[in-house]
Tab-separated table of C-alpha atoms in Angstrom:
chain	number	residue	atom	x	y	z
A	1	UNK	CA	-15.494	-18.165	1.405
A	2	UNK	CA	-16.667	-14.565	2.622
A	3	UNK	CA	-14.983	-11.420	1.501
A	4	UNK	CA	-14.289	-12.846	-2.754
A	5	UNK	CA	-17.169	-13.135	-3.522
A	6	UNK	CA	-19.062	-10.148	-1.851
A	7	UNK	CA	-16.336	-8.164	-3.586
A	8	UNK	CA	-16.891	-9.485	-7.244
A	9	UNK	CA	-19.621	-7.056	-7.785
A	10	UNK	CA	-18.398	-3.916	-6.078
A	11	UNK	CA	-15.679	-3.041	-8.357
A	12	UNK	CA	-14.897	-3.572	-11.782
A	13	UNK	CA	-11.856	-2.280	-13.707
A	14	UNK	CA	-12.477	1.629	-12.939
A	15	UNK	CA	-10.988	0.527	-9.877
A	16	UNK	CA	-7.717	-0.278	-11.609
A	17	UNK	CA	-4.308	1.188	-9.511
A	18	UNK	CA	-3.073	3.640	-11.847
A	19	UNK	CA	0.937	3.813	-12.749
A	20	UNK	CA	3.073	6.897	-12.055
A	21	UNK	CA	2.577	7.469	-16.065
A	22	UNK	CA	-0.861	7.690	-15.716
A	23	UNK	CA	-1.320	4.679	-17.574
A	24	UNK	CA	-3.565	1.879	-16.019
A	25	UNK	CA	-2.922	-1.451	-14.593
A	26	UNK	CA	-4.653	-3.601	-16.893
A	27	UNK	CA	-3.103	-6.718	-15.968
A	28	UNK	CA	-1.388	-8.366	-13.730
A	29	UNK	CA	1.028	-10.783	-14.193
A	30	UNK	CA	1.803	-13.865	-11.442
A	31	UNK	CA	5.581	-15.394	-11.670
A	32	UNK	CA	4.370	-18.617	-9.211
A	33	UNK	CA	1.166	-19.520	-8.577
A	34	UNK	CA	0.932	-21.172	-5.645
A	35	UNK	CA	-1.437	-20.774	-2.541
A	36	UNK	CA	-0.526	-16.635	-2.637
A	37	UNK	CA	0.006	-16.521	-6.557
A	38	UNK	CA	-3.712	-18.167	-6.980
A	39	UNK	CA	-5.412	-16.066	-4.081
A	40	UNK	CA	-4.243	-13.020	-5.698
A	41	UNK	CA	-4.758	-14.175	-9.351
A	42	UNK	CA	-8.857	-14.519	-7.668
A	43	UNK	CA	-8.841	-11.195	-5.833
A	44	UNK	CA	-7.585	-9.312	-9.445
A	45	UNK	CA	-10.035	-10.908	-11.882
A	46	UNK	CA	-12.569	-10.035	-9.022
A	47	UNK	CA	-11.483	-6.471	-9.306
A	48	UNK	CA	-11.856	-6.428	-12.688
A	49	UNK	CA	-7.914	-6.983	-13.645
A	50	UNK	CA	-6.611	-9.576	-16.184
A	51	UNK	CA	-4.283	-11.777	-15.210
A	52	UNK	CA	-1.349	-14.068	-16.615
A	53	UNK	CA	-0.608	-17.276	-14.707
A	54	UNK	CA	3.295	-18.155	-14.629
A	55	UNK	CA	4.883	-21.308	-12.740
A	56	UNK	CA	7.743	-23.339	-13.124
A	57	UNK	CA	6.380	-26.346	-14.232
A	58	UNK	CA	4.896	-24.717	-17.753
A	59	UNK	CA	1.011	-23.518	-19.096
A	60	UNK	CA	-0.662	-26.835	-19.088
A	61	UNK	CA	-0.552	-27.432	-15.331
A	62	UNK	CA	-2.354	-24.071	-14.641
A	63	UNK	CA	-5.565	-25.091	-17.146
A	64	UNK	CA	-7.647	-25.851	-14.415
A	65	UNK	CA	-7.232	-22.550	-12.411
A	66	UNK	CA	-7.280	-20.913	-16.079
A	67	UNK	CA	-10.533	-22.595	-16.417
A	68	UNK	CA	-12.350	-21.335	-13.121
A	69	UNK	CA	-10.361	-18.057	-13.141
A	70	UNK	CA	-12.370	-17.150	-16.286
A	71	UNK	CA	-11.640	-15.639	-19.763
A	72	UNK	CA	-9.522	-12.837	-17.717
A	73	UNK	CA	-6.861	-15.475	-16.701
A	74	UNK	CA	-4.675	-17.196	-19.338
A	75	UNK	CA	-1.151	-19.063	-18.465
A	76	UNK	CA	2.124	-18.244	-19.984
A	77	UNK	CA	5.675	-19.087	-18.890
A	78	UNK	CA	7.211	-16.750	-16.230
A	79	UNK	CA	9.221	-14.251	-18.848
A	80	UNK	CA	5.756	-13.860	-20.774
A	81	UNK	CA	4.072	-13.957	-17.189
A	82	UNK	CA	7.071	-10.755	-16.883
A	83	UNK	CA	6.257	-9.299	-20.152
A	84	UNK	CA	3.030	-9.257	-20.382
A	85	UNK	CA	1.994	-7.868	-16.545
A	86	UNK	CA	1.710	-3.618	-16.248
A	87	UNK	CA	2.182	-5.092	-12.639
A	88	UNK	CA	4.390	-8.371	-11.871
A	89	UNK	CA	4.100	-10.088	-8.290
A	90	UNK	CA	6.890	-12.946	-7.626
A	91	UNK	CA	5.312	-15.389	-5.155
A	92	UNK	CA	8.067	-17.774	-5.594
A	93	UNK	CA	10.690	-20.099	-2.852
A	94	UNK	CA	12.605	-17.401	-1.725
A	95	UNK	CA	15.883	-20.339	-3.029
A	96	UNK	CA	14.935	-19.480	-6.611
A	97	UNK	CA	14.618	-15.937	-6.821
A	98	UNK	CA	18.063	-16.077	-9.179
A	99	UNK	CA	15.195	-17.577	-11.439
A	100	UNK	CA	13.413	-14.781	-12.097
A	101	UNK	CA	13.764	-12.587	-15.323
A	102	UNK	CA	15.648	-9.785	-15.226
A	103	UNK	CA	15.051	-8.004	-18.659
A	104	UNK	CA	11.220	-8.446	-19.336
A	105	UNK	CA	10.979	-6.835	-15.428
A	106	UNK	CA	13.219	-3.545	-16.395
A	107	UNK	CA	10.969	-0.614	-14.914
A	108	UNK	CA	8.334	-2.204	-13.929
A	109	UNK	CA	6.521	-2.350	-10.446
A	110	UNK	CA	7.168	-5.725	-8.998
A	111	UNK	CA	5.684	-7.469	-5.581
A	112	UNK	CA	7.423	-9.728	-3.862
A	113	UNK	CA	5.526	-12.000	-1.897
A	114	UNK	CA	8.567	-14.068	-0.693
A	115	UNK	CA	9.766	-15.324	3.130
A	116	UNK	CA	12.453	-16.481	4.031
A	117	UNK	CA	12.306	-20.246	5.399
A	118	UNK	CA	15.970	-22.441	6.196
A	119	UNK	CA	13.952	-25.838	6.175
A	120	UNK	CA	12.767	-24.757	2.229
A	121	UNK	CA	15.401	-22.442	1.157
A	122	UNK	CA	18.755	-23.735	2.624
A	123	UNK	CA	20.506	-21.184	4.771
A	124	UNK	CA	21.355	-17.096	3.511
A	125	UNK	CA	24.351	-16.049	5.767
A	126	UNK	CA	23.416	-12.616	5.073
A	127	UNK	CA	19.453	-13.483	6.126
A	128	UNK	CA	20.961	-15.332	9.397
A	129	UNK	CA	23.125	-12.344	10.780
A	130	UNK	CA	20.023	-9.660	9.677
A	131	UNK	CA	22.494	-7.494	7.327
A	132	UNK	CA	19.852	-7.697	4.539
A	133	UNK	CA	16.509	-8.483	3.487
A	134	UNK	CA	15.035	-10.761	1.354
A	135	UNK	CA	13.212	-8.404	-0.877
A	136	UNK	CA	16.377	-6.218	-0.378
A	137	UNK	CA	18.154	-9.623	-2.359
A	138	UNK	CA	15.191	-9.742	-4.557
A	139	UNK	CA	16.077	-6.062	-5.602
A	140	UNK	CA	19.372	-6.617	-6.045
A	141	UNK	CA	18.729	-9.536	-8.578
A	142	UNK	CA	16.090	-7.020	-10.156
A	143	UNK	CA	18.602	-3.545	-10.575
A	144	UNK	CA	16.238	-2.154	-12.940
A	145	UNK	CA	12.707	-3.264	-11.238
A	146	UNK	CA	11.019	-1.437	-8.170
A	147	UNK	CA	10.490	-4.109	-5.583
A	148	UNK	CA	7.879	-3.786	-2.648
A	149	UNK	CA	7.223	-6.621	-0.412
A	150	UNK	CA	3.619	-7.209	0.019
A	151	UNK	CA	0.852	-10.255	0.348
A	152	UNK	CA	4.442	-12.358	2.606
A	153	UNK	CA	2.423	-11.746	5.954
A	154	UNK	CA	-1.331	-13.374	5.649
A	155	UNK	CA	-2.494	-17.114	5.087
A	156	UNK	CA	-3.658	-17.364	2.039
A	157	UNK	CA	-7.035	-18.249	3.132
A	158	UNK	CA	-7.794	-15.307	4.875
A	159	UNK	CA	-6.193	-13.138	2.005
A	160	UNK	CA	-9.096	-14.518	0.229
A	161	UNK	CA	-12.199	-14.443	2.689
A	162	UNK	CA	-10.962	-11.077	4.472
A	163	UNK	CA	-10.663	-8.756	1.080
A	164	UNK	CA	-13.496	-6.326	1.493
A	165	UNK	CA	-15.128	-3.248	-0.068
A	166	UNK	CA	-13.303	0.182	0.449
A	167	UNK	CA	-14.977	1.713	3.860
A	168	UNK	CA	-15.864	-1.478	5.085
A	169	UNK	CA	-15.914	-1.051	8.895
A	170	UNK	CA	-14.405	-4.909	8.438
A	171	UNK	CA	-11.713	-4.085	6.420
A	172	UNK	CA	-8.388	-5.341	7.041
A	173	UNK	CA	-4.814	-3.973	6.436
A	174	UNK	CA	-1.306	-4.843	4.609
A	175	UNK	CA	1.995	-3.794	5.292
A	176	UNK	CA	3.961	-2.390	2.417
A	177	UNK	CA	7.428	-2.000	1.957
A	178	UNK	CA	9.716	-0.659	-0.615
A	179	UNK	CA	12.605	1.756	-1.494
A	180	UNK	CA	10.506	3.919	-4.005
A	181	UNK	CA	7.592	6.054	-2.612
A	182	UNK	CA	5.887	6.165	-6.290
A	183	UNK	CA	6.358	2.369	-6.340
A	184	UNK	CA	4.805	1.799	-3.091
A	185	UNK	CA	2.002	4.425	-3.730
A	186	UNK	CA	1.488	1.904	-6.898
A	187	UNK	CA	1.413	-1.409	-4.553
A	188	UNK	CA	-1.009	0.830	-2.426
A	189	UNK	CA	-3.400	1.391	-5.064
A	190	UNK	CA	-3.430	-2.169	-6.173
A	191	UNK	CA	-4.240	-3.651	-2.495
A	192	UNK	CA	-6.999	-1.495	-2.054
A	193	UNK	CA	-8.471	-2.373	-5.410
A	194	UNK	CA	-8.316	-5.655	-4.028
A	195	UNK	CA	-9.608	-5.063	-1.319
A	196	UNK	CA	-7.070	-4.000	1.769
A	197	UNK	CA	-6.069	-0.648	3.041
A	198	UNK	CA	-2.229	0.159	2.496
A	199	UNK	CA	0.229	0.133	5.516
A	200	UNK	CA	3.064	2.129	4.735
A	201	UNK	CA	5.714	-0.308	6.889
A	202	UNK	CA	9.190	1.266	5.700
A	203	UNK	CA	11.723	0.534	3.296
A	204	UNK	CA	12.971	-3.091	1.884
A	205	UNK	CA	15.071	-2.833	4.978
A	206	UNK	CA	12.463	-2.637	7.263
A	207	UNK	CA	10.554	-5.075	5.403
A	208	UNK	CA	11.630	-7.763	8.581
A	209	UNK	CA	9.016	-5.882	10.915
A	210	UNK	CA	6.400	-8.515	9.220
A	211	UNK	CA	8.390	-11.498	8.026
A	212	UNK	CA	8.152	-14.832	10.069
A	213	UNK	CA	8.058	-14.996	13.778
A	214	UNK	CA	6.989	-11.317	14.080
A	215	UNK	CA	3.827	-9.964	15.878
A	216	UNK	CA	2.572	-8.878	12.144
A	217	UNK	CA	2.832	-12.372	10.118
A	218	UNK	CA	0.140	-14.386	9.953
A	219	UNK	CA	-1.233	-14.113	13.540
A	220	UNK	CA	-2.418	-10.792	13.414
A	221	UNK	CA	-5.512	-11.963	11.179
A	222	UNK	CA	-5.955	-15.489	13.289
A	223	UNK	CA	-9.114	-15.624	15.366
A	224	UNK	CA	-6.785	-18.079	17.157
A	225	UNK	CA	-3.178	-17.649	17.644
A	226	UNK	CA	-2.828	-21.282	17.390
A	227	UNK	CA	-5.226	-21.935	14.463
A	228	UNK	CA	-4.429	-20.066	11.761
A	229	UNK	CA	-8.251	-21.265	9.695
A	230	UNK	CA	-10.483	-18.812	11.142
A	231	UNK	CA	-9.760	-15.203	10.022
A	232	UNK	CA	-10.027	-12.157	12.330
A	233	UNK	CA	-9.901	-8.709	10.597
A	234	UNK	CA	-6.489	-6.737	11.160
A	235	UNK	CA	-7.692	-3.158	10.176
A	236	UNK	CA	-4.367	-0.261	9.727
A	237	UNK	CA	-4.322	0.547	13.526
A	238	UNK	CA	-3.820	-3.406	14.255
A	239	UNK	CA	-0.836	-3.733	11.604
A	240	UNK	CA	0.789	-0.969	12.957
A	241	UNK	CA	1.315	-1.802	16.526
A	242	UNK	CA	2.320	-5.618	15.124
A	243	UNK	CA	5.314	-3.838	13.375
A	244	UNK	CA	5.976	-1.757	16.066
A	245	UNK	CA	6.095	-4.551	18.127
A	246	UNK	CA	8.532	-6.329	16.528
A	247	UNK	CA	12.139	-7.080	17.858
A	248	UNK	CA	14.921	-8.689	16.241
């Protein structure tokens, strides 16, 4: 697909987002890897991050995307997946995020990648009557972890194919959402090394402006508003309005 592969060779790991320590992200780890958990796991080794694979169902399963990942991707269970990642992104059913670890995240940036969907997850009062967030409940599990929501509002196909060089007159945008500025200036430096420009879209709170059945999820990249598999770029002036335009 476009936009991966063009990228491989037009950064490397100087491009690495840099921690409010001044220490680099080296790696990344991935606690799911499903459609979002994979396309991201690609877009980081392409930027020249290593990567630790995490899913529910243990190491072995992940060999083969190990295998065409490349020597920068290795799988691990989800705490080791949380140990072992500078950086941590959940991209789990929102109905397990009880299931994440707690201690191994303690002060660490983490992205959460998760929506909130009744036919999957079973029904969250508290999501229902719009008193709270998901990432806000992700937080909450997470006391001692910085959340940002990120990566919730794109197929994961045209994650892939629209990642593009910084400067790109092509180059799309993310939202970006969190309760820490130094955490989402962090998340910021991480999408554009991967190949998006940053959307500052609020707190956790106003992280709804770009979940499901808003202007900003999904349809915002879509050629075709009802076929979501041919990508349109979305560049920062195109994400904005979307949130604007949402409602509740």
């Amino acid at each position: 697909m476009r936009g991966a592969r063009q990228y491989v060779g037009q950064t490397g790991p100087g491009r690495a987002a840099r921690r409010s320590d001044g220490v680099g992200v080296a790696t990344v780890g991935l606690i799911g890897s499903g459609h979002i958990g994979s396309t991201v796991a690609r877009l980081a080794v392409a930027a020249g991050y290593d990567v630790v694979l995490s899913n529910r169902r243990g190491p072995a399963t992940l060999a083969d995307l190990v295998g065409e990942l490349g020597p920068r991707a290795r799988a691990a269970t989800p705490p080791e997946a949380a140990a072992d990642g500078d950086l941590v992104v959940v991209t789990i059913p929102l109905k397990a995020y009880r299931d994440v670890p707690v201690d191994p995240l303690a002060g660490k940036l983490v992205i959460d990648t998760n929506n909130y969907y009744p036919e999957r997850d079973g029904r969250f009062p508290e999501l229902d009557a719009g008193s709270t967030t998901s990432s806000e409940l992700l937080q909450r599990h997470l006391p001692r972890s910085r959340v940002v929501k990120a990566f919730n509002n794109i197929f994961f196909k045209h994650l892939l194919a629209l990642a593009r060089p910084a400067g790109s007159a092509d180059r799309s945008a993310l939202p970006v959402a969190g309760d820490d500025p130094g955490a989402k200036a962090e998340a910021a430096a991480f999408l554009d090394g991967l190949g998006y420009d940053p959307v500052d879209a609020g707190t956790l709170a106003d992280s709804w402006r770009y979940q499901p059945d808003t202007p900003a999820y999904g349809v915002v990249y879509s050629a075709d508003p009802q076929d979501w598999e041919r990508e349109s770029p979305a560049d920062a002036d195109s994400v904005r309005s979307a949130l604007a335009a949402a409602t509740r």
